[in-house]
XYZ file of C-alpha atoms in Angstrom:
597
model
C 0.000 0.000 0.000
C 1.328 3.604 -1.255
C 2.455 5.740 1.985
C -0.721 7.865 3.220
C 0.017 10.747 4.144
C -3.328 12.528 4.103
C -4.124 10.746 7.339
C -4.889 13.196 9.926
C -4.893 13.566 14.179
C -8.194 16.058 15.138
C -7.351 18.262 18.103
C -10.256 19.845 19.966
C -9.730 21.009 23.210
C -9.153 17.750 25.088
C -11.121 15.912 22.811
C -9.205 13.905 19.722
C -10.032 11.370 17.197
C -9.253 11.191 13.284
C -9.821 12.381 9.911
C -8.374 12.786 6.487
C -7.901 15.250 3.746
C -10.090 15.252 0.774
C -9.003 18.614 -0.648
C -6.224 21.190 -0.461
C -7.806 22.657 2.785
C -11.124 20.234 3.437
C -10.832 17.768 6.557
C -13.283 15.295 6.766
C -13.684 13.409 10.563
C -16.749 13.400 13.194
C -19.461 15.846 14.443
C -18.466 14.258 17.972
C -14.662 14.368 17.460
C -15.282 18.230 16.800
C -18.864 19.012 19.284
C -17.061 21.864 21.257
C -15.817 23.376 17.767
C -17.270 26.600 18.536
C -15.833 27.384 21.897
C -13.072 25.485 21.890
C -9.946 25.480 19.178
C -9.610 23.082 16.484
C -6.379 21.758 14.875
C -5.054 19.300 12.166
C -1.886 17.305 11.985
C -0.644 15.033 9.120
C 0.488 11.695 10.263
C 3.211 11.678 8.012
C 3.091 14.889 6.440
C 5.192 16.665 9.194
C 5.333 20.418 10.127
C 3.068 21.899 12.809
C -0.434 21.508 13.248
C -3.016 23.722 11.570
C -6.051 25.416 12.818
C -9.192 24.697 11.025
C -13.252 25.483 11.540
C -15.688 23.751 10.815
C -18.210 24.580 7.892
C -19.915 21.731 7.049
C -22.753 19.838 9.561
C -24.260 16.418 8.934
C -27.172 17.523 11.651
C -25.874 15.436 13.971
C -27.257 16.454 17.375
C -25.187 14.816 20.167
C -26.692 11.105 20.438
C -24.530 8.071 19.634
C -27.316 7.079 17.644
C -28.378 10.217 15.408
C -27.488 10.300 12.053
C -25.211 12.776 10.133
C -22.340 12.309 12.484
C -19.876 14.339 9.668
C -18.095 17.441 10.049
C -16.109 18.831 7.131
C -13.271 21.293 8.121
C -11.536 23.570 6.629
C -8.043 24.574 6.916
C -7.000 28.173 7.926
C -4.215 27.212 4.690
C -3.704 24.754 2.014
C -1.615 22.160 2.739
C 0.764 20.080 0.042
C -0.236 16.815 0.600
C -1.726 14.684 -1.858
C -5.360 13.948 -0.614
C -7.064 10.749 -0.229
C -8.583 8.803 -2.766
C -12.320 6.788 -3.309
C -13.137 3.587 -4.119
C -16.272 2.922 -5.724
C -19.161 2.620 -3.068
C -19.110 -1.543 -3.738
C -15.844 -1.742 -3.381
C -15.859 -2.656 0.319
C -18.186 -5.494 0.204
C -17.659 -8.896 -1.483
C -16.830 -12.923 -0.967
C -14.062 -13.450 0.708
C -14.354 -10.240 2.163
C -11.638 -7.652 1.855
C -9.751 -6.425 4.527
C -9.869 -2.815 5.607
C -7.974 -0.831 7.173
C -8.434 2.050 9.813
C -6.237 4.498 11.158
C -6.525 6.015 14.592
C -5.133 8.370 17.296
C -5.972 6.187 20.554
C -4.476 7.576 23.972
C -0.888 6.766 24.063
C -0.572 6.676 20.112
C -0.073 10.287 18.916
C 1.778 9.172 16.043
C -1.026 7.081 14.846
C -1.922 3.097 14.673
C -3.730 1.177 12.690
C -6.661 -1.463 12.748
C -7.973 -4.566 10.852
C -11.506 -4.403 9.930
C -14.030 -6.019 7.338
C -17.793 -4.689 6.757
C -20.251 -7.648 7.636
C -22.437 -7.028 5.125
C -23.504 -4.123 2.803
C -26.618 -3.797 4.208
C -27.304 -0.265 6.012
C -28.730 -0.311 9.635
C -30.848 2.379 10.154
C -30.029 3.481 6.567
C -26.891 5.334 7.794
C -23.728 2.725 9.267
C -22.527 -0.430 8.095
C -21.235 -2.700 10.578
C -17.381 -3.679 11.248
C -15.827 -6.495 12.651
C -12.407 -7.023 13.323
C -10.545 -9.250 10.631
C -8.596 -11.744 13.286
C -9.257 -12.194 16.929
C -6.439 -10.476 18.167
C -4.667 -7.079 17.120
C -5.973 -3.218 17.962
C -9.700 -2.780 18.561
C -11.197 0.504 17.518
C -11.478 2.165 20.620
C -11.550 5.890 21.013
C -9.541 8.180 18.748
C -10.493 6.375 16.075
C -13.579 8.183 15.135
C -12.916 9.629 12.004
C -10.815 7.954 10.905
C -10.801 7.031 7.022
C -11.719 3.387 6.737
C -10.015 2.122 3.539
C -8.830 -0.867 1.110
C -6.039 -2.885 2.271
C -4.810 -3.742 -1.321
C -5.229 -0.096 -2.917
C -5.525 1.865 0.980
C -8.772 3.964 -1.336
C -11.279 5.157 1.334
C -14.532 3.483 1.464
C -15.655 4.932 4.359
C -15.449 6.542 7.740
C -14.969 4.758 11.621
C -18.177 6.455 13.289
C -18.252 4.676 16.808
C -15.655 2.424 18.589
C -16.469 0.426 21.594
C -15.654 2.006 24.587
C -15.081 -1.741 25.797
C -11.333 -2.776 24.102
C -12.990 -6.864 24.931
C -15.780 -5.825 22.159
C -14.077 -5.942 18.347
C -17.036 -4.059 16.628
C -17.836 -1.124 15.745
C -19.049 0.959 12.715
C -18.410 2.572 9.386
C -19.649 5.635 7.785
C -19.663 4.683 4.268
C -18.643 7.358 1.699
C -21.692 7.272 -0.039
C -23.704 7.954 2.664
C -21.541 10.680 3.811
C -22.102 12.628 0.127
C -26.105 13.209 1.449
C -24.246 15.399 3.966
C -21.523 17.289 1.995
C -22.607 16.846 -1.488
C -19.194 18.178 -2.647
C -18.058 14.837 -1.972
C -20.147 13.106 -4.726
C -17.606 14.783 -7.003
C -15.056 12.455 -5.310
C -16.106 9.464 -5.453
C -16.367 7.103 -8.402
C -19.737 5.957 -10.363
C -19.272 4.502 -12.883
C -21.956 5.971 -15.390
C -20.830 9.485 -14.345
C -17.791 11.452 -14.293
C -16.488 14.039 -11.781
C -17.628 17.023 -14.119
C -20.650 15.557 -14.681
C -21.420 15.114 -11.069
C -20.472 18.515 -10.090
C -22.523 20.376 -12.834
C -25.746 18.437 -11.481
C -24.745 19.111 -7.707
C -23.651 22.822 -8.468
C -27.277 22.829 -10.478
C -29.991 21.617 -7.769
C -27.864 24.087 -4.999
C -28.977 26.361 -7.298
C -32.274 25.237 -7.555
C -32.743 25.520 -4.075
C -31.994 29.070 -3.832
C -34.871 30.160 -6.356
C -36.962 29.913 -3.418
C -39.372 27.098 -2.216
C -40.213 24.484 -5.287
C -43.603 23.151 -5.463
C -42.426 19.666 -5.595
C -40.643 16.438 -3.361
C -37.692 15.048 -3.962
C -39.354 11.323 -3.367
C -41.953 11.922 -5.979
C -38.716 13.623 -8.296
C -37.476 10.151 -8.109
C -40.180 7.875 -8.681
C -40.978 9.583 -11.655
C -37.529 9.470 -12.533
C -37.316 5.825 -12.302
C -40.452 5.207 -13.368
C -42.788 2.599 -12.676
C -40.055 -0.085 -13.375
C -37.193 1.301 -11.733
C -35.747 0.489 -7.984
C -37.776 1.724 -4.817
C -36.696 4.274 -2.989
C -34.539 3.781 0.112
C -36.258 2.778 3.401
C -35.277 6.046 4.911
C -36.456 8.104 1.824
C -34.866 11.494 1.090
C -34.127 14.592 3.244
C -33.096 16.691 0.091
C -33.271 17.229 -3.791
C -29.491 16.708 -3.493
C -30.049 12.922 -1.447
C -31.989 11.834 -4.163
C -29.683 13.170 -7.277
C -27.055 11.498 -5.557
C -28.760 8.716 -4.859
C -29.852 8.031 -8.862
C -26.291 8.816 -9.862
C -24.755 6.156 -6.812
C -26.956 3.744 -6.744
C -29.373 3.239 -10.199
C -27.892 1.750 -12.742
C -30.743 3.204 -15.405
C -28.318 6.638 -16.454
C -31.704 8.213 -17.915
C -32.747 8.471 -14.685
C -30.940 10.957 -13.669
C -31.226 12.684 -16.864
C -35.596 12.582 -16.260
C -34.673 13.934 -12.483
C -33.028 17.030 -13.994
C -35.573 17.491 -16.769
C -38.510 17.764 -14.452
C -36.812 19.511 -11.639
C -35.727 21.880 -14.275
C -39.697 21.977 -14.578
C -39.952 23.950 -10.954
C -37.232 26.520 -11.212
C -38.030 29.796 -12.385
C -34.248 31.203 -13.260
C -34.441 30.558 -16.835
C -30.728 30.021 -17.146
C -30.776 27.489 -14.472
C -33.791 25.571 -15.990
C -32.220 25.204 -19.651
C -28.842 24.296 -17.886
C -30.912 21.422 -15.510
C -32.116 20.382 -19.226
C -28.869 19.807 -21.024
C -27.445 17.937 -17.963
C -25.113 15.965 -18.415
C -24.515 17.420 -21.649
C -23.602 21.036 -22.935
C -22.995 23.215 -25.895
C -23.645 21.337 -28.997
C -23.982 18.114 -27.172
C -26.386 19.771 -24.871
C -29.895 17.268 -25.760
C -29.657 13.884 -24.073
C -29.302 11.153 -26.771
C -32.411 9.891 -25.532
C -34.910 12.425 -26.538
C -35.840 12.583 -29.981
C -35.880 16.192 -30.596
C -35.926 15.415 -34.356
C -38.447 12.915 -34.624
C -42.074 15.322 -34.708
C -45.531 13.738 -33.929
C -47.769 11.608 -35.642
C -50.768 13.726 -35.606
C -54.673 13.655 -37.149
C -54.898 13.173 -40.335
C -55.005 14.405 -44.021
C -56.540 13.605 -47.713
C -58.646 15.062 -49.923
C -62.405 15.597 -50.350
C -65.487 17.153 -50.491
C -66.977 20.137 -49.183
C -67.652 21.119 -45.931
C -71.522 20.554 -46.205
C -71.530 17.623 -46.848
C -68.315 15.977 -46.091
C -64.478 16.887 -44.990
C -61.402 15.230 -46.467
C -61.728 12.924 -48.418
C -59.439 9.836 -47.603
C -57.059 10.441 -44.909
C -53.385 9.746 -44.515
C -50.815 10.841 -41.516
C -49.582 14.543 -40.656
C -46.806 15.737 -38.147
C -47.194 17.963 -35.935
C -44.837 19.709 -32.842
C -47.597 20.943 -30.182
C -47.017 22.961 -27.037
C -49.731 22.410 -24.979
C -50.849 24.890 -22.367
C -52.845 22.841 -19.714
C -54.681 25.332 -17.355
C -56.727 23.294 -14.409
C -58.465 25.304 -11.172
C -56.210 24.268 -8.371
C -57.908 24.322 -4.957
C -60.719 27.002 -3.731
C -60.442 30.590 -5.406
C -59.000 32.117 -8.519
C -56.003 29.653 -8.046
C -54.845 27.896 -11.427
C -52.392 24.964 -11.925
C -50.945 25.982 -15.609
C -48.407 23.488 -17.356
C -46.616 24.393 -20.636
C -44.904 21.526 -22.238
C -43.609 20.455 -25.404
C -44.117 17.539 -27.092
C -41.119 15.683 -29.285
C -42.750 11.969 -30.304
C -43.532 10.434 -27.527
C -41.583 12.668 -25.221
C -43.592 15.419 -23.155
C -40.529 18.100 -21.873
C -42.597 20.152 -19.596
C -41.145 23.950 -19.553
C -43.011 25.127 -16.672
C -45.456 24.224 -13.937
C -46.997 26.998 -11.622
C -49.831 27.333 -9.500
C -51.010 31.257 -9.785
C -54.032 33.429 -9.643
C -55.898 34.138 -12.390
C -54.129 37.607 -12.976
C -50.980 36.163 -13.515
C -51.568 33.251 -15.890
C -51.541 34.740 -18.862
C -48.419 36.269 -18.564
C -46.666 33.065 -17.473
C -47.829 30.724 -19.877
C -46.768 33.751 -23.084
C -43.508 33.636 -21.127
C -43.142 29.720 -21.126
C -44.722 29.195 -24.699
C -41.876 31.027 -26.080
C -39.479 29.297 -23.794
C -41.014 26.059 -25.590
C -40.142 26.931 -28.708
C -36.564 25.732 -28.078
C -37.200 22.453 -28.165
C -38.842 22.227 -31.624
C -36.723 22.103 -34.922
C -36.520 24.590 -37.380
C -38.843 22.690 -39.854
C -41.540 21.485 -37.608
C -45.024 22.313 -37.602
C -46.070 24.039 -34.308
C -49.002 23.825 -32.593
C -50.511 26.149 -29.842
C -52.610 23.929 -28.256
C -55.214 25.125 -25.088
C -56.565 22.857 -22.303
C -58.702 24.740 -20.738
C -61.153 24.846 -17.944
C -65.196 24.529 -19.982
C -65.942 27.816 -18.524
C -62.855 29.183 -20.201
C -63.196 27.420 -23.690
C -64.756 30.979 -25.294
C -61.381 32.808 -23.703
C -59.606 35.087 -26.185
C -56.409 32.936 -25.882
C -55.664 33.468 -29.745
C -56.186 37.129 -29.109
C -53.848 37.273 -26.316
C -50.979 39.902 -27.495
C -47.783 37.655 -28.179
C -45.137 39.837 -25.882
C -44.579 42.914 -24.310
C -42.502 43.954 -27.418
C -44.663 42.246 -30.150
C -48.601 43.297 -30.530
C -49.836 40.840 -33.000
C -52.074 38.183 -31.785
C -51.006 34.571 -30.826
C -53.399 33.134 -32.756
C -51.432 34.895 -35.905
C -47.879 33.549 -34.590
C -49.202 29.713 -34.990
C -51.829 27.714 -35.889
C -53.613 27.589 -32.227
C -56.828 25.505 -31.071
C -58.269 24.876 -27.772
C -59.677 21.613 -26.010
C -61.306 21.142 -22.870
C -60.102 19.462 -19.846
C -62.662 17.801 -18.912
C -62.913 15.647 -22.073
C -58.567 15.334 -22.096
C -59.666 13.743 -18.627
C -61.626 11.108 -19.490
C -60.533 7.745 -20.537
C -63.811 7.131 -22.308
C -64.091 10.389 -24.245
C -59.955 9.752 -25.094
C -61.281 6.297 -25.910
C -63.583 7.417 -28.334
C -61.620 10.088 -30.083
C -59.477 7.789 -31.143
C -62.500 5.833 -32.627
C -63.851 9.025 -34.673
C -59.662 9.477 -36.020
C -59.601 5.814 -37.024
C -62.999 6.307 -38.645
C -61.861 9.622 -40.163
C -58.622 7.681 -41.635
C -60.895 5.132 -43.682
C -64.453 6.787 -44.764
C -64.094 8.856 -47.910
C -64.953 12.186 -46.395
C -65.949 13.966 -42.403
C -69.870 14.590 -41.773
C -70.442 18.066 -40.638
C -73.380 18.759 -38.323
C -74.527 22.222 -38.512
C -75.883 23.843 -35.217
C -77.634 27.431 -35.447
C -78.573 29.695 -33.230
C -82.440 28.834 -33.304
C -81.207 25.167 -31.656
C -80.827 26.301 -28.382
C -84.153 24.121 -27.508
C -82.930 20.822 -28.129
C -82.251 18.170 -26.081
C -79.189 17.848 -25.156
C -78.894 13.995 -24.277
C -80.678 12.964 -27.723
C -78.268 15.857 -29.347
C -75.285 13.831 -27.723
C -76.348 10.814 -29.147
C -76.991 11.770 -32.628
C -73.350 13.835 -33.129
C -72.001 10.357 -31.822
C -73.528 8.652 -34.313
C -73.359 11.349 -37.005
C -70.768 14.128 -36.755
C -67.114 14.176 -36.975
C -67.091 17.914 -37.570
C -69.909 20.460 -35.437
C -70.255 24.042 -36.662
C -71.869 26.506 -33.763
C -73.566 30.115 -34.983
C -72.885 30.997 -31.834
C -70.911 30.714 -28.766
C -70.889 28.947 -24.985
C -72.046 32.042 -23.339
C -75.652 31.376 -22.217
C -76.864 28.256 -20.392
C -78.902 27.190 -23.661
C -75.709 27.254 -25.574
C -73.296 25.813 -22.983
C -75.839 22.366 -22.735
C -75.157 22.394 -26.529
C -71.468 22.723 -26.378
C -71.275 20.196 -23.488
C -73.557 17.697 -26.195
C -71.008 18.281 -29.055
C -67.959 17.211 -26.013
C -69.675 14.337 -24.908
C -70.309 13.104 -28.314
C -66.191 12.925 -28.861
C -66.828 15.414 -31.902
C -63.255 15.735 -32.779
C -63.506 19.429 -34.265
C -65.909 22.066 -33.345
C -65.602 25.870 -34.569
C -67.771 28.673 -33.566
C -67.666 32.630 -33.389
C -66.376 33.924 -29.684
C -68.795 37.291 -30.050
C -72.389 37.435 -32.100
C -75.760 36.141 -32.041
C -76.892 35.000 -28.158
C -79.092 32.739 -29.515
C -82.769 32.851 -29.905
C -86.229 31.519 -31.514
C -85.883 33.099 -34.673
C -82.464 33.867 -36.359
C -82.830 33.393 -40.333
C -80.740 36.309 -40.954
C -78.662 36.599 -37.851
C -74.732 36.595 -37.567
C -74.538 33.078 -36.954
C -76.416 31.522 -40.125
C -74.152 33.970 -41.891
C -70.992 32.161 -39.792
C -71.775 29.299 -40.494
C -72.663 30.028 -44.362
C -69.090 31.583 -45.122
C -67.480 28.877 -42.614
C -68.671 26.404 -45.616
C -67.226 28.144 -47.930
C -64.044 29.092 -46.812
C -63.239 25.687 -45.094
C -64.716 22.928 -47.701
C -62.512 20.374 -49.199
C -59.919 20.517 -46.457
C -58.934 17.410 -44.514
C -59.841 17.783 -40.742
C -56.181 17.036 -40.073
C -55.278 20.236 -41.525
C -57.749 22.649 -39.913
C -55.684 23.731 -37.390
C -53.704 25.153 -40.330
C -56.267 26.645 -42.703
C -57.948 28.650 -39.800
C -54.388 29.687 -38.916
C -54.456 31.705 -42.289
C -57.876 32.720 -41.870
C -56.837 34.542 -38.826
C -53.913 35.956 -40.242
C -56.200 37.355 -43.077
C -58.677 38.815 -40.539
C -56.318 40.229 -38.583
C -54.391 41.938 -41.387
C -57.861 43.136 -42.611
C -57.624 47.250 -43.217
C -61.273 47.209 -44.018
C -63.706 49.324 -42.123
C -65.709 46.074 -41.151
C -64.790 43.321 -38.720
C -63.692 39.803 -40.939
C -66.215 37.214 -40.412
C -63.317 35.200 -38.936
C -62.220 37.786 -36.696
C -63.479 35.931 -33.624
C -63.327 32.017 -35.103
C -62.500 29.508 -32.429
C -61.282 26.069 -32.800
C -61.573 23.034 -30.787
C -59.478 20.835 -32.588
C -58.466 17.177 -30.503
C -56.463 13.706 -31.496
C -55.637 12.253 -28.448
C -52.865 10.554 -31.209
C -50.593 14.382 -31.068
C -50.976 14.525 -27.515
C -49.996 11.118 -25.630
C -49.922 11.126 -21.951
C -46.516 10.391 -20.799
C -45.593 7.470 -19.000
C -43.572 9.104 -16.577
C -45.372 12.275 -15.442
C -48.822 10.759 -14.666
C -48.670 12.079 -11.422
C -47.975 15.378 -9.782
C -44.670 15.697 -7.918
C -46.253 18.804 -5.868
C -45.259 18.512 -2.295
């Protein structure tokens, strides 16, 4: 074994035990060794580094609170200089246990052995007790115990003398030839500098550091709406490993615990993609993103950003009165979906942007806000979205929204502070509601109507005017399920007649519906009224187009009514579109569940 200099003899006041150097000027040994650190002095002396001792403070706790049997019994000092001794070295956290077992080594300060002494040791098992210490016994029945002043004291390989751990408790009884170990990996929940140390074999040191540098700085963003248990579960996923008996105290325990422990290395890359999901620095959040990865290499080889979604669908066809699209075949598209949900009593909202890469859902934000703030927030995280889409792919805006919000003026919503147009000019932009997005048997039959769409020769339009506001709406659900793919409204959800229609049309799993935000209330007689005239130039503006590609034809249609310099409003001023394949927007495997704390 190579001479070890970086062993060390911890001074403070009458108390002394062990330690050794893991930096320049960092100290690693006991909370006990060091308890009267702040009223009494501290100093460090190199076993066989010579010269005199050096002072040191500590500024690292592991929370230890005085018991022998609390956890976080670590101190990390530093140095009032650097010192030139090589520090010590890790072995990987495995490295201890095995069959034969190895034999390890400890070095201690015990009373009348200032110069140091060492002490044969193996780890019974690797099994934690109390998910903190592993136990020791001594490797033959005769030779130095640990006794006291050797807490502290590096516990490390006899073949390679690489430190695997740390001597936490001796027996005050030299007869009993126990004791226990700190292991090294444990000890990185309490400093996580040390992670950087010691080896994993997915990750290197860099790597390690970036992520540990990262969720410090997550943490000082303020309080994040989320828990690091729930981080990791959906990190691992349904299939991964459980979490440790003793669960997580920190963000950091669990990012250290997917980089030590799971062997899955997209784990860790999902734990900084949705953590990145809770931080509102914006430089921090893209940097969580491109973990472990940066510049050019910055997207994780595992997320597709170039393959785009298979969408609804296209073809051919007849008109709009009496059928849309003829045949169908498959279209891309790149949505960002804005998912707005009431979240508790009040004006509170839960709003989610996220973008959607095949079958990859990278969510860009997730707040919980009053209904002041949202809109501002989700403009803000909509453009942020945009980074993850290719040049050449097909965006789409797409609204979940509350039923009571579905006539909102989301495509009127002014794109930035320094841009005035309207978002529904930026992109082609539709709404659905989250009610139906919800339900497993609407989703369910959705899909039906797409299939259906992708093999009948053209889409069945249902015409609803503003004179229907009588009907029934459970017969009016049943007949759009058994004869509409496509529902035109004269006018919009903003009475209780016209809201029972709307919630038909839903509950029918009409795949598109389009309507005019503003206009005719509704009424018994309306032969002339805005909304026949709606829905008369909606027919002839939208016939022979697939209802895969409606999304992009009313796209056009508002940038032509927008643009309009004439003295009257464009019939398609106000158009809305609810516009839903559950096939663009598949619910990810890994994020079925709320990580809010």
């Amino acid at each position: 074994m190579t001479s070890a200099a970086w062993h060390a003899r911890i001074s403070c006041g009458r108390d002394t035990g062990a330690g050794f150097l893991v930096t320049a000027r960092h100290v690693l040994t006991c909370a006990h060794v060091v308890a009267r650190g702040d009223t009494d002095p501290v100093s460090v002396s190199f076993a066989h580094g010579g010269g005199e001792a050096v002072g040191a403070r500590v500024v690292a706790h592991g929370g230890w609170d005085g018991r022998d049997t609390d956890a976080g019994d670590l101190a990390v000092l530093e140095l009032d200089r650097t010192v030139d001794l090589k520090p010590a070295e890790f072995a990987a956290p495995d490295e201890a246990y095995g069959h034969p077992p190895r034999k390890l080594l400890a070095y201690g300060f015990p009373k009348h052995y200032d110069e140091g002494t060492l002490a044969e040791y193996r780890a019974t098992a690797g099994q934690l007790i109390a998910g903190e210490w592993v136990q020791l016994e001594a490797w033959a029945g005769h030779g130095q115990p640990l006794v006291p002043g050797f807490s502290g004291a590096a516990v490390t390989l006899a073949d390679s003398g690489r430190v695997v751990g740390m001597v936490s408790s001796a027996a005050r009884d030299p007869g009993v030839r126990n004791g226990r170990m700190l292991p090294a990996n444990v000890m990185a929940r309490y400093w996580p500098r040390l992670g950087d140390l010691i080896p994993t074999p997915e990750y290197d040191g860099p790597q390690k550091e970036r992520l540990r540098l990262l969720v410090e700085e997550a943490g000082r963003h303020g309080d994040l709406e989320c828990g690091p248990q729930r981080l990791y579960q959906e990190a691992v996923t349904v299939f991964g490993p459980p979490p440790p008996p003793h669960g997580f105290a920190s963000l950091w325990d669990a990012a250290w615990y997917l980089l030590s422990e799971v062997t899955d290395t997209k784990a860790a890359v999902r734990f900084a993609e949705r953590l990145a999901d809770f931080v509102e620095d914006k430089q921090t959040r893209t940097a969580l993103r491109s973990w472990p990865y940066t510049g050019a290499e910055a997207v994780p080889d595992h997320v597709p950003l170039s393959a785009p979604l298979h969408g609804s669908s296209t073809g051919g066809g007849a008109g709009i009165g009496e059928g849309i699209g003829e045949g169908s075949g498959t279209h891309t598209w790149s949505p960002i979906l804005v998912e707005i949900a009431p979240s508790g009593s009040g004006d509170q909202f839960l709003v989610e942007v996220s973008a959607y890469n095949g079958n990859h859902r990278r969510v860009v934000g997730r707040r919980r806000l009053s209904a002041d703030r949202v809109r501002a927030y989700a403009l803000e995280r909509i453009d942020e979205a945009y980074h993850a889409l290719e040049p050449g792919a097909r965006e789409l805006l797409a609204f979940v929204l509350p039923r009571r919000w579905l006539n909102a003026d989301v495509a009127h919503w002014q794109r930035s502070a320094d841009d005035d147009s309207p978002l529904g000019a930026f992109a082609p932009l539709v709404v659905m509601d989250l009610e139906r997005r919800r339900s497993g048997g609407l989703q369910f039959k959705l899909l039906q109507k797409w299939r259906d769409l992708d093999a009948q020769r053209s889409a069945r339009l249902r015409r609803i005017g503003c004179g229907s506001v009588g009907q029934d709406p459970g017969k009016l659900t049943v007949a759009l399920r058994r004869g509409a793919d496509v529902v035109g409204f004269g006018t919009p959800p903003r009475t209780d007649g016209t809201r029972r229609l709307f919630r038909a049309g839903l509950n029918a799993a009409v795949p598109v519906m389009l309507w005019p935000r503003s206009g005719c209330r509704g009424g018994p007689s309306h032969e002339d009224c805005r909304g026949t005239a709606f829905l008369d130039r909606l027919a002839e503006h939208l016939a022979d187009l697939p209802p895969g590609e409606l999304p992009s034809y009313v796209h056009e249609l508002r940038e032509t009514a927008y643009a309009s310099e004439s003295s009257e409003t464009h019939w398609a001023y106000d158009l809305a579109l609810l516009w839903e394949d559950p096939r663009c927007l598949p619910d990810p495997v890994g994020y079925q569940h709320s990580p809010v704390g």
